[in-house]
Tab-separated table of C-alpha atoms and ligand atoms in Angstrom:
chain	number	residue	atom	x	y	z
A	1	MET	CA	-3.485	-3.933	25.068
A	2	THR	CA	-5.832	-1.495	23.781
A	3	LYS	CA	-9.499	-2.795	23.690
A	4	LEU	CA	-10.101	-4.250	20.430
A	5	PRO	CA	-12.711	-2.283	18.377
A	6	GLN	CA	-15.796	-4.088	17.287
A	7	PHE	CA	-18.732	-3.476	14.668
A	8	LYS	CA	-20.960	-0.580	15.677
A	9	ASN	CA	-24.656	-0.565	14.389
A	10	LYS	CA	-23.429	-3.556	12.107
A	11	LYS	CA	-20.637	-1.534	10.444
A	12	PHE	CA	-16.876	-1.596	10.664
A	13	LYS	CA	-14.601	0.783	8.832
A	14	ILE	CA	-10.880	0.434	8.481
A	15	MET	CA	-8.427	3.054	7.058
A	16	LEU	CA	-5.345	1.735	5.408
A	17	VAL	CA	-2.224	4.084	5.712
A	18	GLY	CA	0.312	3.079	3.139
A	19	ASP	CA	3.992	3.579	3.511
A	20	PRO	CA	4.344	6.511	5.987
A	21	HIS	CA	8.287	6.432	5.678
A	22	CYS	CA	8.621	8.886	8.671
A	23	LYS	CA	12.090	9.777	9.553
A	24	PRO	CA	13.184	11.220	12.790
A	25	ASN	CA	12.652	14.995	12.836
A	26	ASP	CA	15.820	16.785	11.938
A	27	GLU	CA	14.139	20.050	12.315
A	28	SER	CA	14.944	21.266	8.818
A	29	LYS	CA	12.242	23.261	7.087
A	30	ARG	CA	11.684	20.503	4.483
A	31	GLU	CA	11.422	17.821	7.084
A	32	LEU	CA	8.859	19.932	9.245
A	33	ASP	CA	6.827	20.638	6.195
A	34	ILE	CA	6.698	16.813	5.295
A	35	ILE	CA	5.582	15.892	8.825
A	36	LYS	CA	3.042	18.673	8.956
A	37	ASP	CA	1.569	17.477	5.722
A	38	TYR	CA	1.428	14.027	6.745
A	39	LEU	CA	-0.343	14.963	10.143
A	40	GLU	CA	-2.735	17.238	8.382
A	41	LEU	CA	-3.674	14.591	6.016
A	42	GLN	CA	-4.119	11.728	8.904
A	43	TYR	CA	-6.046	14.220	11.066
A	44	ALA	CA	-8.346	15.270	8.022
A	45	ALA	CA	-8.884	11.674	7.005
A	46	VAL	CA	-9.723	10.371	10.670
A	47	TRP	CA	-12.084	13.329	11.279
A	48	HIS	CA	-13.686	12.896	8.039
A	49	GLU	CA	-14.063	8.928	7.972
A	50	LYS	CA	-13.993	8.055	11.682
A	51	PRO	CA	-12.564	4.806	11.050
A	52	ASP	CA	-13.012	2.001	13.788
A	53	LEU	CA	-9.365	0.855	12.953
A	54	VAL	CA	-6.331	2.322	11.355
A	55	ILE	CA	-3.663	0.033	9.818
A	56	LEU	CA	-0.258	1.269	8.968
A	57	MET	CA	0.897	-0.818	5.891
A	58	GLY	CA	4.661	-0.849	6.539
A	59	ASP	CA	7.698	1.160	5.670
A	60	ASN	CA	6.486	3.077	8.770
A	61	ALA	CA	9.384	4.686	10.614
A	62	GLU	CA	12.943	4.975	11.166
A	63	GLY	CA	15.136	5.628	14.180
A	64	GLU	CA	18.855	5.537	15.076
A	65	THR	CA	17.869	4.371	18.845
A	66	GLU	CA	14.975	2.764	20.201
A	67	GLU	CA	13.949	6.020	21.918
A	68	GLU	CA	14.323	7.844	18.649
A	69	LEU	CA	12.072	5.149	17.063
A	70	ARG	CA	9.580	5.380	19.830
A	71	LYS	CA	9.337	9.185	19.343
A	72	THR	CA	8.879	8.998	15.730
A	73	LEU	CA	6.052	6.648	15.999
A	74	LEU	CA	4.501	8.504	18.751
A	75	ARG	CA	4.456	11.523	16.517
A	76	ILE	CA	3.004	9.704	13.373
A	77	THR	CA	0.293	8.013	15.350
A	78	LYS	CA	-0.687	11.107	17.305
A	79	PRO	CA	-3.821	11.593	15.151
A	80	TYR	CA	-5.081	8.305	15.980
A	81	ALA	CA	-4.149	8.796	19.687
A	82	ASP	CA	-5.956	12.247	19.849
A	83	THR	CA	-9.034	10.843	18.309
A	84	GLY	CA	-9.229	7.636	20.382
A	85	THR	CA	-8.827	5.609	17.002
A	86	PRO	CA	-7.054	2.233	17.646
A	87	PHE	CA	-4.509	1.175	15.242
A	88	ALA	CA	-2.593	-2.008	14.090
A	89	PHE	CA	0.351	-2.205	11.756
A	90	ILE	CA	2.594	-4.367	9.733
A	91	LEU	CA	6.319	-3.978	8.988
A	92	GLY	CA	7.615	-3.237	5.395
A	93	ASN	CA	10.787	-4.081	3.677
A	94	HIS	CA	12.480	-0.824	5.233
A	95	ASP	CA	11.386	-1.057	8.838
A	96	LEU	CA	14.072	-3.224	10.043
A	97	GLU	CA	16.916	-1.609	7.824
A	98	CYS	CA	17.201	1.211	10.535
A	99	LYS	CA	19.528	0.827	13.681
A	100	VAL	CA	16.644	-0.829	15.621
A	101	SER	CA	16.691	-3.933	13.314
A	102	ASP	CA	15.246	-6.543	15.735
A	103	LEU	CA	11.571	-7.462	15.016
A	104	LYS	CA	10.669	-8.172	18.765
A	105	THR	CA	12.252	-4.866	19.924
A	106	GLN	CA	10.285	-3.029	17.243
A	107	TYR	CA	7.044	-4.801	18.248
A	108	ALA	CA	7.644	-3.920	21.820
A	109	ILE	CA	7.889	-0.328	21.072
A	110	TYR	CA	4.846	-0.458	18.954
A	111	LYS	CA	2.822	-2.336	21.574
A	112	ALA	CA	3.534	0.361	24.166
A	113	LEU	CA	2.076	3.209	21.998
A	114	PRO	CA	-1.373	4.542	22.733
A	115	GLY	CA	-3.874	2.738	20.684
A	116	CYS	CA	-2.081	-0.052	19.321
A	117	VAL	CA	-3.851	-3.210	19.281
A	118	LEU	CA	-0.936	-5.787	18.694
A	119	PRO	CA	-1.924	-8.962	20.689
A	120	GLU	CA	0.565	-10.788	22.796
A	121	ASP	CA	0.691	-13.723	20.301
A	122	TYR	CA	2.594	-13.202	17.145
A	123	THR	CA	4.484	-15.688	15.194
A	124	GLU	CA	8.485	-15.624	15.066
A	125	PHE	CA	8.043	-13.883	11.459
A	126	GLY	CA	5.810	-11.145	13.111
A	127	ASP	CA	2.445	-12.420	11.747
A	128	TYR	CA	-0.723	-12.002	13.824
A	129	GLU	CA	-4.481	-12.015	13.748
A	130	LEU	CA	-7.245	-9.963	15.089
A	131	LEU	CA	-10.856	-11.308	15.544
A	132	ILE	CA	-13.142	-8.284	15.316
A	133	PRO	CA	-16.415	-8.780	17.328
A	134	ASN	CA	-19.651	-8.259	16.002
A	135	SER	CA	-21.942	-5.420	17.303
A	136	ALA	CA	-23.326	-7.410	20.156
A	137	GLY	CA	-19.787	-8.426	21.111
A	138	SER	CA	-20.932	-12.131	21.286
A	139	ALA	CA	-18.946	-13.542	18.325
A	140	PRO	CA	-16.233	-12.400	15.849
A	141	ALA	CA	-17.658	-10.983	12.585
A	142	LEU	CA	-14.477	-10.213	10.831
A	143	HIS	CA	-10.947	-11.972	10.796
A	144	LEU	CA	-7.840	-9.766	10.051
A	145	LEU	CA	-4.505	-11.471	9.246
A	146	PHE	CA	-1.323	-9.408	9.392
A	147	VAL	CA	1.533	-10.848	7.425
A	148	TYR	CA	5.237	-9.718	7.546
A	149	SER	CA	6.444	-9.875	3.811
A	150	GLY	CA	10.013	-9.438	4.502
A	151	GLY	CA	13.023	-7.263	3.671
A	152	SER	CA	15.582	-7.225	1.014
A	153	ALA	CA	16.495	-10.730	-0.048
A	154	PRO	CA	19.353	-12.147	1.819
A	155	LYS	CA	22.774	-12.709	-0.153
A	156	SER	CA	22.071	-16.553	-0.231
A	157	ASP	CA	18.733	-15.922	-1.932
A	158	TYR	CA	18.011	-14.426	-5.243
A	159	GLY	CA	15.976	-11.482	-6.421
A	160	HIS	CA	15.531	-7.996	-4.994
A	161	TYR	CA	13.237	-8.719	-2.183
A	162	ASP	CA	12.999	-11.479	0.372
A	163	HIS	CA	9.748	-13.705	0.307
A	164	VAL	CA	6.884	-14.962	2.498
A	165	LYS	CA	8.226	-18.157	4.099
A	166	PRO	CA	6.431	-21.658	3.507
A	167	GLU	CA	5.890	-21.687	7.461
A	168	GLN	CA	3.982	-18.293	7.068
A	169	ASN	CA	1.776	-19.854	4.379
A	170	GLU	CA	1.193	-22.728	6.722
A	171	TRP	CA	0.294	-20.119	9.492
A	172	ILE	CA	-2.235	-18.580	7.091
A	173	ARG	CA	-3.843	-21.846	6.490
A	174	GLU	CA	-3.905	-22.958	10.001
A	175	THR	CA	-5.000	-19.592	11.493
A	176	CYS	CA	-8.091	-19.490	9.058
A	177	ALA	CA	-8.846	-23.233	9.742
A	178	SER	CA	-8.712	-22.644	13.485
A	179	ALA	CA	-10.923	-19.762	13.517
A	180	GLY	CA	-13.421	-21.795	11.315
A	181	ARG	CA	-13.370	-24.664	13.903
A	182	ARG	CA	-14.408	-22.341	16.642
A	183	PHE	CA	-16.622	-19.973	14.792
A	184	GLY	CA	-17.546	-21.241	11.552
A	185	ARG	CA	-16.256	-19.763	8.369
A	186	LEU	CA	-15.223	-16.223	9.015
A	187	PRO	CA	-14.804	-13.602	6.320
A	188	ALA	CA	-11.123	-12.761	6.362
A	189	VAL	CA	-9.022	-10.020	5.020
A	190	LEU	CA	-5.294	-10.110	4.849
A	191	VAL	CA	-2.837	-7.319	4.751
A	192	GLN	CA	0.897	-7.312	4.070
A	193	HIS	CA	3.267	-4.805	2.731
A	194	MET	CA	4.774	-6.378	-0.515
A	195	PRO	CA	2.221	-7.411	-3.247
A	196	VAL	CA	2.110	-11.182	-4.428
A	197	GLN	CA	3.253	-11.910	-7.841
A	198	GLU	CA	-0.240	-12.816	-8.778
A	199	GLU	CA	-1.006	-9.100	-8.777
A	200	PHE	CA	0.371	-9.032	-12.520
A	201	ALA	CA	-2.783	-11.021	-13.303
A	202	LEU	CA	-4.632	-7.708	-13.028
A	203	LEU	CA	-2.349	-6.194	-15.735
A	204	ASP	CA	-1.740	-6.694	-19.592
A	205	GLU	CA	1.715	-7.024	-20.880
A	206	THR	CA	2.146	-4.541	-23.360
A	207	SER	CA	4.765	-2.642	-25.595
A	208	PHE	CA	7.293	-0.019	-24.984
A	209	LEU	CA	5.037	2.375	-26.957
A	210	SER	CA	2.383	2.272	-24.176
A	211	MET	CA	4.953	4.347	-22.093
A	212	LEU	CA	3.511	7.319	-23.974
A	213	THR	CA	0.138	6.838	-22.682
A	214	ASP	CA	-0.872	4.410	-19.670
A	215	GLY	CA	1.907	2.018	-19.770
A	216	THR	CA	4.835	1.533	-17.299
A	217	TYR	CA	8.066	-0.416	-17.355
A	218	GLY	CA	8.812	-3.429	-15.223
A	219	GLN	CA	11.138	-3.115	-12.452
A	220	ASN	CA	13.764	-5.674	-10.787
A	221	GLU	CA	12.945	-9.109	-12.182
A	222	GLN	CA	10.291	-7.710	-14.762
A	223	ARG	CA	13.043	-5.327	-16.206
A	224	GLY	CA	12.569	-4.951	-19.892
A	225	ARG	CA	8.640	-5.812	-19.869
A	226	PHE	CA	5.964	-3.182	-19.903
A	227	TYR	CA	2.475	-3.374	-18.355
A	228	ARG	CA	-0.824	-1.510	-18.339
A	229	LEU	CA	-3.903	-2.224	-16.347
A	230	LYS	CA	-6.309	-4.516	-17.570
A	231	LYS	CA	-9.577	-2.966	-18.790
A	232	THR	CA	-11.324	-4.795	-15.985
A	233	THR	CA	-8.916	-3.298	-13.413
A	234	PRO	CA	-10.020	-0.001	-11.955
A	235	GLY	CA	-7.768	2.246	-10.126
A	236	TYR	CA	-4.202	3.790	-11.046
A	237	MET	CA	-1.039	2.137	-11.772
A	238	GLY	CA	2.166	4.603	-11.722
A	239	GLU	CA	4.652	1.895	-11.515
A	240	ALA	CA	4.849	-1.918	-12.033
A	241	PRO	CA	4.224	-4.023	-8.945
A	242	CYS	CA	7.538	-5.059	-7.146
A	243	PRO	CA	6.815	-8.404	-5.430
A	244	ALA	CA	9.538	-10.743	-4.119
A	245	ALA	CA	11.332	-12.618	-7.011
A	246	TYR	CA	10.456	-16.092	-5.519
A	247	ASN	CA	6.845	-17.316	-5.221
A	248	SER	CA	6.573	-19.591	-2.113
A	249	GLY	CA	2.787	-20.090	-2.911
A	250	GLU	CA	1.288	-17.608	-0.601
A	251	PHE	CA	-1.636	-16.913	-2.936
A	252	GLN	CA	-2.531	-20.544	-3.190
A	253	ALA	CA	-2.476	-20.670	0.580
A	254	ILE	CA	-4.822	-17.704	0.651
A	255	LYS	CA	-7.129	-19.308	-1.887
A	256	GLU	CA	-7.315	-22.577	-0.090
A	257	THR	CA	-8.471	-20.935	3.263
A	258	ARG	CA	-11.804	-20.044	1.305
A	259	SER	CA	-12.202	-17.500	3.960
A	260	ILE	CA	-9.784	-14.794	3.038
A	261	PHE	CA	-11.581	-12.897	0.301
A	262	ALA	CA	-9.524	-9.764	0.125
A	263	VAL	CA	-5.782	-8.816	0.318
A	264	PHE	CA	-4.416	-5.381	0.474
A	265	PHE	CA	-0.800	-4.196	-0.066
A	266	GLY	CA	1.363	-1.087	0.343
A	267	HIS	CA	5.031	-0.905	-1.015
A	268	ASP	CA	4.180	0.311	-4.419
A	269	HIS	CA	3.799	4.036	-3.780
A	270	MET	CA	2.068	4.987	-6.821
A	271	ASN	CA	-0.321	2.271	-7.302
A	272	ASP	CA	-4.108	2.278	-6.035
A	273	PHE	CA	-5.696	-0.188	-8.417
A	274	ILE	CA	-7.830	-3.219	-7.354
A	275	GLY	CA	-9.087	-6.232	-8.992
A	276	MET	CA	-10.408	-9.775	-8.511
A	277	HIS	CA	-8.237	-12.809	-9.379
A	278	GLU	CA	-9.372	-16.431	-8.758
A	279	GLY	CA	-12.015	-15.443	-6.405
A	280	VAL	CA	-9.832	-13.014	-4.275
A	281	LEU	CA	-9.959	-9.255	-4.310
A	282	MET	CA	-6.389	-7.622	-4.402
A	283	GLY	CA	-5.980	-4.019	-3.795
A	284	GLN	CA	-3.127	-1.574	-3.549
A	285	CYS	CA	-2.763	1.330	-0.982
A	286	LYS	CA	-0.781	4.250	-2.145
A	287	LEU	CA	1.849	6.347	-0.240
A	288	SER	CA	0.240	8.403	2.462
A	289	SER	CA	3.050	10.624	3.250
A	290	PHE	CA	5.531	12.924	1.440
A	291	ASN	CA	8.791	11.436	2.574
A	292	ALA	CA	9.397	9.303	-0.360
A	293	TYR	CA	8.471	9.154	-4.091
A	294	GLY	CA	4.825	9.297	-4.726
A	295	ASP	CA	1.907	10.755	-6.737
A	296	GLY	CA	1.707	14.276	-5.383
A	297	LEU	CA	-1.622	15.364	-4.195
A	298	MET	CA	-3.044	12.201	-5.482
A	299	GLN	CA	-1.558	10.452	-2.317
A	300	GLY	CA	-3.811	9.217	0.218
A	301	VAL	CA	-5.429	6.595	2.337
A	302	ARG	CA	-7.610	3.614	1.479
A	303	ILE	CA	-10.943	3.037	3.104
A	304	LEU	CA	-12.536	-0.291	3.756
A	305	GLU	CA	-16.165	-0.668	4.786
A	306	PHE	CA	-17.738	-3.992	6.139
A	307	GLU	CA	-21.448	-4.819	7.046
A	308	GLU	CA	-22.232	-7.338	9.622
A	309	ASP	CA	-25.054	-8.536	7.612
A	310	ALA	CA	-23.215	-8.812	4.259
A	311	PRO	CA	-20.131	-11.036	5.070
A	312	PHE	CA	-17.664	-11.604	2.277
A	313	CYS	CA	-18.371	-8.145	0.864
A	314	LEU	CA	-16.558	-4.937	1.363
A	315	ARG	CA	-16.580	-1.416	-0.178
A	316	THR	CA	-13.416	0.359	-0.676
A	317	ARG	CA	-12.222	3.421	-2.101
A	318	MET	CA	-9.184	5.771	-2.064
A	319	LEU	CA	-9.268	9.185	-0.311
A	320	TYR	CA	-6.735	11.497	-1.872
A	321	TYR	CA	-5.055	14.496	-0.309
A	322	ARG	CA	-6.542	16.569	-2.901
A	323	ASP	CA	-10.142	15.380	-1.902
A	324	LEU	CA	-9.628	16.213	1.774
A	325	LEU	CA	-7.255	19.281	1.653
A	326	GLY	CA	-7.120	20.870	-1.804
A	327	ASP	CA	-3.884	22.032	-3.339
A	328	ASP	CA	-2.592	23.593	-0.097
A	329	CYS	CA	0.287	21.204	0.540
A	330	ARG	CA	3.876	22.381	1.546
A	331	SER	CA	5.854	19.361	0.561
A	332	ILE	CA	4.429	19.226	-2.981
A	333	THR	CA	5.693	21.677	-5.475
A	334	GLY	CA	6.123	22.044	-9.120
A	335	SER	CA	4.093	19.821	-11.786
A	336	THR	CA	3.105	17.225	-9.246
A	337	LYS	CA	1.001	19.839	-7.459
A	338	THR	CA	-1.289	20.238	-10.481
A	339	LEU	CA	-1.056	16.632	-11.390
A	340	ARG	CA	-4.551	15.098	-11.893
A	341	ASP	CA	-4.126	12.334	-14.444
A	342	ARG	CA	-0.761	10.962	-15.439
A	343	THR	CA	-2.007	9.375	-18.512
A	344	ALA	CA	-3.378	12.815	-19.788
A	345	VAL	CA	0.045	14.411	-19.015
A	346	LYS	CA	1.951	11.768	-20.892
A	347	LEU	CA	-0.444	11.991	-23.831
A	348	GLU	CA	0.143	15.588	-23.955
A	349	ALA	CA	3.920	15.179	-23.734
A	350	ALA	CA	3.723	12.493	-26.635
A	351	THR	CA	1.657	14.737	-28.773
A	352	LYS	CA	4.044	17.608	-28.252
A	353	THR	CA	7.010	15.374	-29.118
A	354	LEU	CA	5.536	14.064	-32.226
A	355	GLY	CA	4.389	17.570	-33.296
A	356	VAL	CA	7.959	18.951	-32.803
A	357	LEU	CA	9.397	15.871	-34.804
A	358	ALA	CA	6.891	16.384	-37.633
A	359	ALA	CA	7.802	20.212	-37.720
A	360	LEU	CA	11.657	19.326	-37.879
A	361	SER	CA	11.251	16.719	-40.554
A	362	LEU	CA	8.728	18.864	-42.677
A	363	PRO	CA	11.616	20.635	-44.750
A	364	LEU	CA	13.287	17.278	-45.362
A	365	ILE	CA	9.859	15.807	-46.624
A	366	ILE	CA	9.318	19.076	-48.706
A	367	ARG	CA	12.681	18.926	-50.236
A	368	LYS	CA	12.390	15.090	-51.210
A	369	LEU	CA	9.133	16.030	-52.880
A	370	ILE	CA	10.581	18.874	-54.947
A	371	LYS	CA	13.375	16.641	-55.917
A	372	ARG	CA	11.122	13.933	-57.096
A	373	TYR	CA	8.596	15.991	-59.164
A	374	ARG	CA	11.208	18.315	-60.668
B	401	FE2	FE1	7.913	2.227	0.786
B	402	FE2	FE1	8.445	-1.145	0.681
């Protein structure tokens, strides 16, 4: 196993990489452009931020064979290997949909990659922990929990996505309790691909009309509903959250640990909002590649910064492609290239539509007025 990174000068920085969605290279120009843009973003982010640890947030890569998956993963983790940056990962709902559909086989492939810090011990569900040592290397200063949130719901289940199992919730409780018994109460951060249902607490339910401004429609089990970010929720929501339909009580388990103070998710490619709910910080990490639907040049990575002397605190921000590399992106074309603020774009479209409707109905109104006053 690659040596676990530790706090340096009492600081520790993590870079979250949302939904790489990398496919085996088919050598087409489009495919080559996508991978080049992804790699440029990753190299630029790693050089700029010099993170101590990178975390791939799931929906990472596909492969028809183990060798193909290994090559795809080698290619997408090259920026970390080249810069000596260790990386960890979680799997997303799509990772086991490829031909290499066995979790243990995938974990063995990841583990053999340069820089991967996957420990020997992980659960049958793929969950694991990392205890990040303090600057002196004398004790852990940060506890990281990696949870596999599942794939599509099995036919016998209901809803669109599978859910975190009760055994995993028990693992979350026990893992934090065990660390507490050995090291005292440690600040802990949990990462998983799919958000928990409680993320909706950061949103307001609104009306269809909000779609003209900052609203978005619900998906799957929330179809027919409309949402916008609460005024107290900073960040951006380009799509409503897509958690599992069944809530197994994971958020309750997280709260009960009293050590997990922040949880980060991927999965929803166009969301980067963040907010507190019942004492737990929940944050979204946007898509960081160009292989799936996303938010144009506003895609990027999320940075988390920790201080050894300020446990249970963190600073976090998004770092967008546009911030690092400007507008020169091969895979993004058309209106998404110039996109800066989707709300402004929607408002402009709504104003234009209303203007056209008003112009079209004006002759009718005039005719009615003439008839009335004749
Ligand atoms: Fe995804
Ligand atoms: Fe996903």
